[in-house]
mmCIF file of C-alpha atoms and ligand atoms in Angstrom:
data_model
loop_
_atom_site.group_PDB
_atom_site.id
_atom_site.type_symbol
_atom_site.label_atom_id
_atom_site.label_comp_id
_atom_site.label_asym_id
_atom_site.label_seq_id
_atom_site.Cartn_x
_atom_site.Cartn_y
_atom_site.Cartn_z
ATOM 1 C CA UNK A 153 75.309 64.135 250.353
ATOM 2 C CA UNK A 154 75.862 65.242 253.922
ATOM 3 C CA UNK A 155 74.812 63.629 257.214
ATOM 4 C CA UNK A 156 73.945 65.125 260.573
ATOM 5 C CA UNK A 157 72.950 63.918 264.015
ATOM 6 C CA UNK A 158 69.600 65.102 265.390
ATOM 7 C CA UNK A 159 68.069 64.184 268.739
ATOM 8 C CA UNK A 160 64.502 64.762 269.905
ATOM 9 C CA UNK A 161 64.960 65.624 273.575
ATOM 10 C CA UNK A 162 63.006 64.151 276.557
ATOM 11 C CA UNK A 163 60.600 67.107 276.880
ATOM 12 C CA UNK A 164 59.406 66.658 273.289
ATOM 13 C CA UNK A 165 58.954 62.898 273.803
ATOM 14 C CA UNK A 166 56.953 63.486 277.012
ATOM 15 C CA UNK A 167 54.852 66.167 275.303
ATOM 16 C CA UNK A 168 53.954 63.901 272.374
ATOM 17 C CA UNK A 169 55.794 65.987 269.782
ATOM 18 C CA UNK A 170 57.907 63.224 268.194
ATOM 19 C CA UNK A 171 55.711 62.876 265.100
ATOM 20 C CA UNK A 172 55.386 66.633 264.674
ATOM 21 C CA UNK A 173 59.167 67.119 264.781
ATOM 22 C CA UNK A 174 60.101 64.190 262.537
ATOM 23 C CA UNK A 175 57.367 65.295 260.122
ATOM 24 C CA UNK A 176 58.931 68.714 259.713
ATOM 25 C CA UNK A 177 62.249 67.202 258.636
ATOM 26 C CA UNK A 178 60.567 64.599 256.412
ATOM 27 C CA UNK A 179 58.327 67.121 254.673
ATOM 28 C CA UNK A 180 61.327 69.244 253.743
ATOM 29 C CA UNK A 181 62.759 66.261 251.888
ATOM 30 C CA UNK A 182 65.402 65.371 254.450
ATOM 31 C CA UNK A 183 66.046 61.624 254.518
ATOM 32 C CA UNK A 184 66.073 59.600 257.752
ATOM 33 C CA UNK A 185 69.183 57.468 257.414
ATOM 34 C CA UNK A 186 68.902 55.868 260.868
ATOM 35 C CA UNK A 187 66.712 56.293 263.948
ATOM 36 C CA UNK A 188 66.298 54.834 267.450
ATOM 37 C CA UNK A 189 64.261 55.414 270.614
ATOM 38 C CA UNK A 190 66.478 55.163 273.677
ATOM 39 C CA UNK A 191 67.296 56.154 277.228
ATOM 40 C CA UNK A 192 70.540 58.188 277.410
ATOM 41 C CA UNK A 193 73.072 57.083 280.029
ATOM 42 C CA UNK A 194 75.019 59.501 282.220
ATOM 43 C CA UNK A 195 78.158 58.454 280.374
ATOM 44 C CA UNK A 196 76.756 59.093 276.883
ATOM 45 C CA UNK A 197 75.348 62.478 277.987
ATOM 46 C CA UNK A 198 78.781 63.422 279.348
ATOM 47 C CA UNK A 199 80.522 62.483 276.116
ATOM 48 C CA UNK A 200 77.914 64.195 273.940
ATOM 49 C CA UNK A 201 78.130 67.493 275.848
ATOM 50 C CA UNK A 202 81.853 67.258 276.656
ATOM 51 C CA UNK A 203 82.613 70.620 275.010
ATOM 52 C CA UNK A 204 80.171 72.325 277.406
ATOM 53 C CA UNK A 205 81.399 70.751 280.647
ATOM 54 C CA UNK A 206 82.745 74.033 282.047
ATOM 55 C CA UNK A 207 79.501 75.939 281.412
ATOM 56 C CA UNK A 208 77.360 76.904 284.415
ATOM 57 C CA UNK A 209 74.326 75.153 282.876
ATOM 58 C CA UNK A 210 76.162 71.867 282.183
ATOM 59 C CA UNK A 211 74.733 69.896 285.137
ATOM 60 C CA UNK A 212 71.159 70.925 284.356
ATOM 61 C CA UNK A 213 71.730 70.097 280.683
ATOM 62 C CA UNK A 214 72.907 66.563 281.469
ATOM 63 C CA UNK A 215 70.073 65.881 283.922
ATOM 64 C CA UNK A 216 67.574 67.173 281.341
ATOM 65 C CA UNK A 217 68.916 64.919 278.602
ATOM 66 C CA UNK A 218 68.875 61.780 280.789
ATOM 67 C CA UNK A 219 65.466 62.581 282.335
ATOM 68 C CA UNK A 220 63.505 60.376 279.904
ATOM 69 C CA UNK A 221 63.755 58.652 276.544
ATOM 70 C CA UNK A 222 64.941 60.475 273.412
ATOM 71 C CA UNK A 223 64.765 59.815 269.673
ATOM 72 C CA UNK A 224 68.212 59.770 268.059
ATOM 73 C CA UNK A 225 68.470 60.148 264.293
ATOM 74 C CA UNK A 226 70.956 60.394 261.481
ATOM 75 C CA UNK A 227 69.525 62.721 258.828
ATOM 76 C CA UNK A 228 70.823 62.933 255.279
ATOM 77 C CA UNK A 229 70.568 65.498 252.493
ATOM 78 C CA UNK A 230 72.405 68.213 250.610
ATOM 79 C CA UNK A 231 73.717 70.799 253.112
ATOM 80 C CA UNK A 232 71.690 68.998 255.803
ATOM 81 C CA UNK A 233 73.789 70.179 258.788
ATOM 82 C CA UNK A 234 72.837 73.803 258.121
ATOM 83 C CA UNK A 235 69.320 73.043 256.899
ATOM 84 C CA UNK A 236 68.456 70.885 259.931
ATOM 85 C CA UNK A 237 69.657 73.638 262.291
ATOM 86 C CA UNK A 238 67.709 76.268 260.373
ATOM 87 C CA UNK A 239 64.608 74.070 260.602
ATOM 88 C CA UNK A 240 65.190 73.804 264.379
ATOM 89 C CA UNK A 241 65.791 77.509 264.952
ATOM 90 C CA UNK A 242 68.410 79.098 267.171
ATOM 91 C CA UNK A 243 69.264 77.793 270.655
ATOM 92 C CA UNK A 244 66.923 79.974 272.709
ATOM 93 C CA UNK A 245 63.287 79.422 271.633
ATOM 94 C CA UNK A 246 62.478 82.929 272.859
ATOM 95 C CA UNK A 247 64.689 84.313 270.067
ATOM 96 C CA UNK A 248 64.050 81.673 267.389
ATOM 97 C CA UNK A 249 62.303 82.708 264.179
ATOM 98 C CA UNK A 250 58.599 81.843 263.927
ATOM 99 C CA UNK A 251 58.117 78.754 261.785
ATOM 100 C CA UNK A 252 61.085 76.962 263.311
ATOM 101 C CA UNK A 253 60.661 73.954 265.602
ATOM 102 C CA UNK A 254 62.012 75.744 268.667
ATOM 103 C CA UNK A 255 59.899 78.861 268.144
ATOM 104 C CA UNK A 256 56.724 76.957 267.361
ATOM 105 C CA UNK A 257 57.012 74.212 269.994
ATOM 106 C CA UNK A 258 59.076 75.608 272.900
ATOM 107 C CA UNK A 259 59.598 78.623 275.149
ATOM 108 C CA UNK A 260 62.809 78.224 277.170
ATOM 109 C CA UNK A 261 66.459 77.498 276.396
ATOM 110 C CA UNK A 262 66.613 74.631 278.909
ATOM 111 C CA UNK A 263 63.616 72.917 277.265
ATOM 112 C CA UNK A 264 64.398 73.519 273.615
ATOM 113 C CA UNK A 265 63.118 70.137 272.339
ATOM 114 C CA UNK A 266 65.812 69.247 269.764
ATOM 115 C CA UNK A 267 69.544 68.922 269.205
ATOM 116 C CA UNK A 268 71.384 69.147 265.878
ATOM 117 C CA UNK A 269 75.101 68.887 265.063
ATOM 118 C CA UNK A 270 76.704 72.258 264.322
ATOM 119 C CA UNK A 271 79.550 71.335 261.907
ATOM 120 C CA UNK A 272 80.901 68.585 259.657
ATOM 121 C CA UNK A 273 83.316 67.599 262.431
ATOM 122 C CA UNK A 274 80.727 67.436 265.218
ATOM 123 C CA UNK A 275 78.277 65.577 262.944
ATOM 124 C CA UNK A 276 80.861 62.863 262.213
ATOM 125 C CA UNK A 277 81.782 62.639 265.895
ATOM 126 C CA UNK A 278 78.172 62.520 267.118
ATOM 127 C CA UNK A 279 77.036 59.955 264.500
ATOM 128 C CA UNK A 280 79.907 57.695 265.576
ATOM 129 C CA UNK A 281 79.154 58.264 269.277
ATOM 130 C CA UNK A 282 75.403 57.605 269.031
ATOM 131 C CA UNK A 283 75.213 55.038 266.232
ATOM 132 C CA UNK A 284 78.657 53.529 265.696
ATOM 133 C CA UNK A 285 78.247 51.225 262.708
ATOM 134 C CA UNK A 286 74.422 51.146 262.951
ATOM 135 C CA UNK A 287 74.016 54.192 260.663
ATOM 136 C CA UNK A 288 73.583 52.215 257.459
ATOM 137 C CA UNK A 289 73.028 53.440 253.903
ATOM 138 C CA UNK A 290 69.710 52.821 252.126
ATOM 139 C CA UNK A 291 68.399 53.955 248.767
ATOM 140 C CA UNK A 292 65.411 56.326 248.778
ATOM 141 C CA UNK A 293 63.567 56.131 245.489
ATOM 142 C CA UNK A 294 62.145 59.697 245.440
ATOM 143 C CA UNK A 295 65.565 61.383 245.664
ATOM 144 C CA UNK A 296 65.531 62.634 242.057
ATOM 145 C CA UNK A 297 62.385 64.678 242.906
ATOM 146 C CA UNK A 298 64.146 66.339 245.857
ATOM 147 C CA UNK A 299 67.786 66.705 244.823
ATOM 148 C CA UNK A 300 68.720 68.316 241.498
HETATM 149 P P1 DAT B 71 72.559 74.276 270.274
HETATM 150 O O1 DAT B 71 71.733 73.186 270.935
HETATM 151 O O2 DAT B 71 71.694 75.312 269.611
HETATM 152 O O3 DAT B 71 73.630 73.729 269.367
HETATM 153 P P2 DAT B 71 74.689 74.749 272.198
HETATM 154 O O4 DAT B 71 75.409 73.628 271.548
HETATM 155 O O5 DAT B 71 75.408 76.031 272.373
HETATM 156 O O6 DAT B 71 73.297 75.063 271.446
HETATM 157 O O7 DAT B 71 74.208 74.291 273.657
HETATM 158 C C1 DAT B 71 73.706 72.988 273.859
HETATM 159 C C2 DAT B 71 72.480 73.096 274.729
HETATM 160 O O8 DAT B 71 72.815 73.664 275.980
HETATM 161 C C3 DAT B 71 71.389 74.012 274.180
HETATM 162 O O9 DAT B 71 70.536 73.342 273.269
HETATM 163 C C4 DAT B 71 70.667 74.440 275.421
HETATM 164 C C5 DAT B 71 71.771 74.495 276.458
HETATM 165 N N1 DAT B 71 72.272 75.860 276.602
HETATM 166 C C6 DAT B 71 73.087 76.533 275.761
HETATM 167 N N2 DAT B 71 73.347 77.774 276.197
HETATM 168 C C7 DAT B 71 72.674 77.892 277.377
HETATM 169 C C8 DAT B 71 72.509 78.931 278.331
HETATM 170 N N3 DAT B 71 73.116 80.097 278.180
HETATM 171 N N4 DAT B 71 71.725 78.673 279.426
HETATM 172 C C9 DAT B 71 71.114 77.480 279.593
HETATM 173 N N5 DAT B 71 71.225 76.456 278.712
HETATM 174 C C10 DAT B 71 71.985 76.657 277.638
HETATM 175 MG MG1 MG B 72 75.282 72.548 269.845
#
């Protein structure tokens, strides 16, 4: 079983899309391992987007992510890093496939409503950064109907 870090960004919270987005992951069978509603600090935003700090859009990205509360989650499932990103759609909503969260709920790259880890390494790093030891394990009783 794999784990990934997913964040519902401030635009989606402000627009009342939290339930819609979480519902899409839940309905697929993805398990919510941990979740919290929080305001991101400047420091956390900087650490989270450290790899992008030389990009021209970095400053806008950080101010976007700290502009209001977010929902941070650890999601769990088989191949969940790839599946969560496929459910989200590619980075720019204008190019994302219809049916994905970004295509269905957003229009622009700088307001793309969700974040998801892109590899096993970044998932481990982001789960540690955002949850530390708070990402606990719990048993979900329907798992045998979802995982073969
Ligand atoms: P993703 O969020 O799909 O993993 P990423 O890690 O490359 O994409 O970039 C992180 C965020 O930065 C992305 O969700 C939106 C923003 N971003 C990426 N490329 C951008 C660009 N060319 N112009 C403006 N914002 C961009
Ligand atoms: Mg990324």
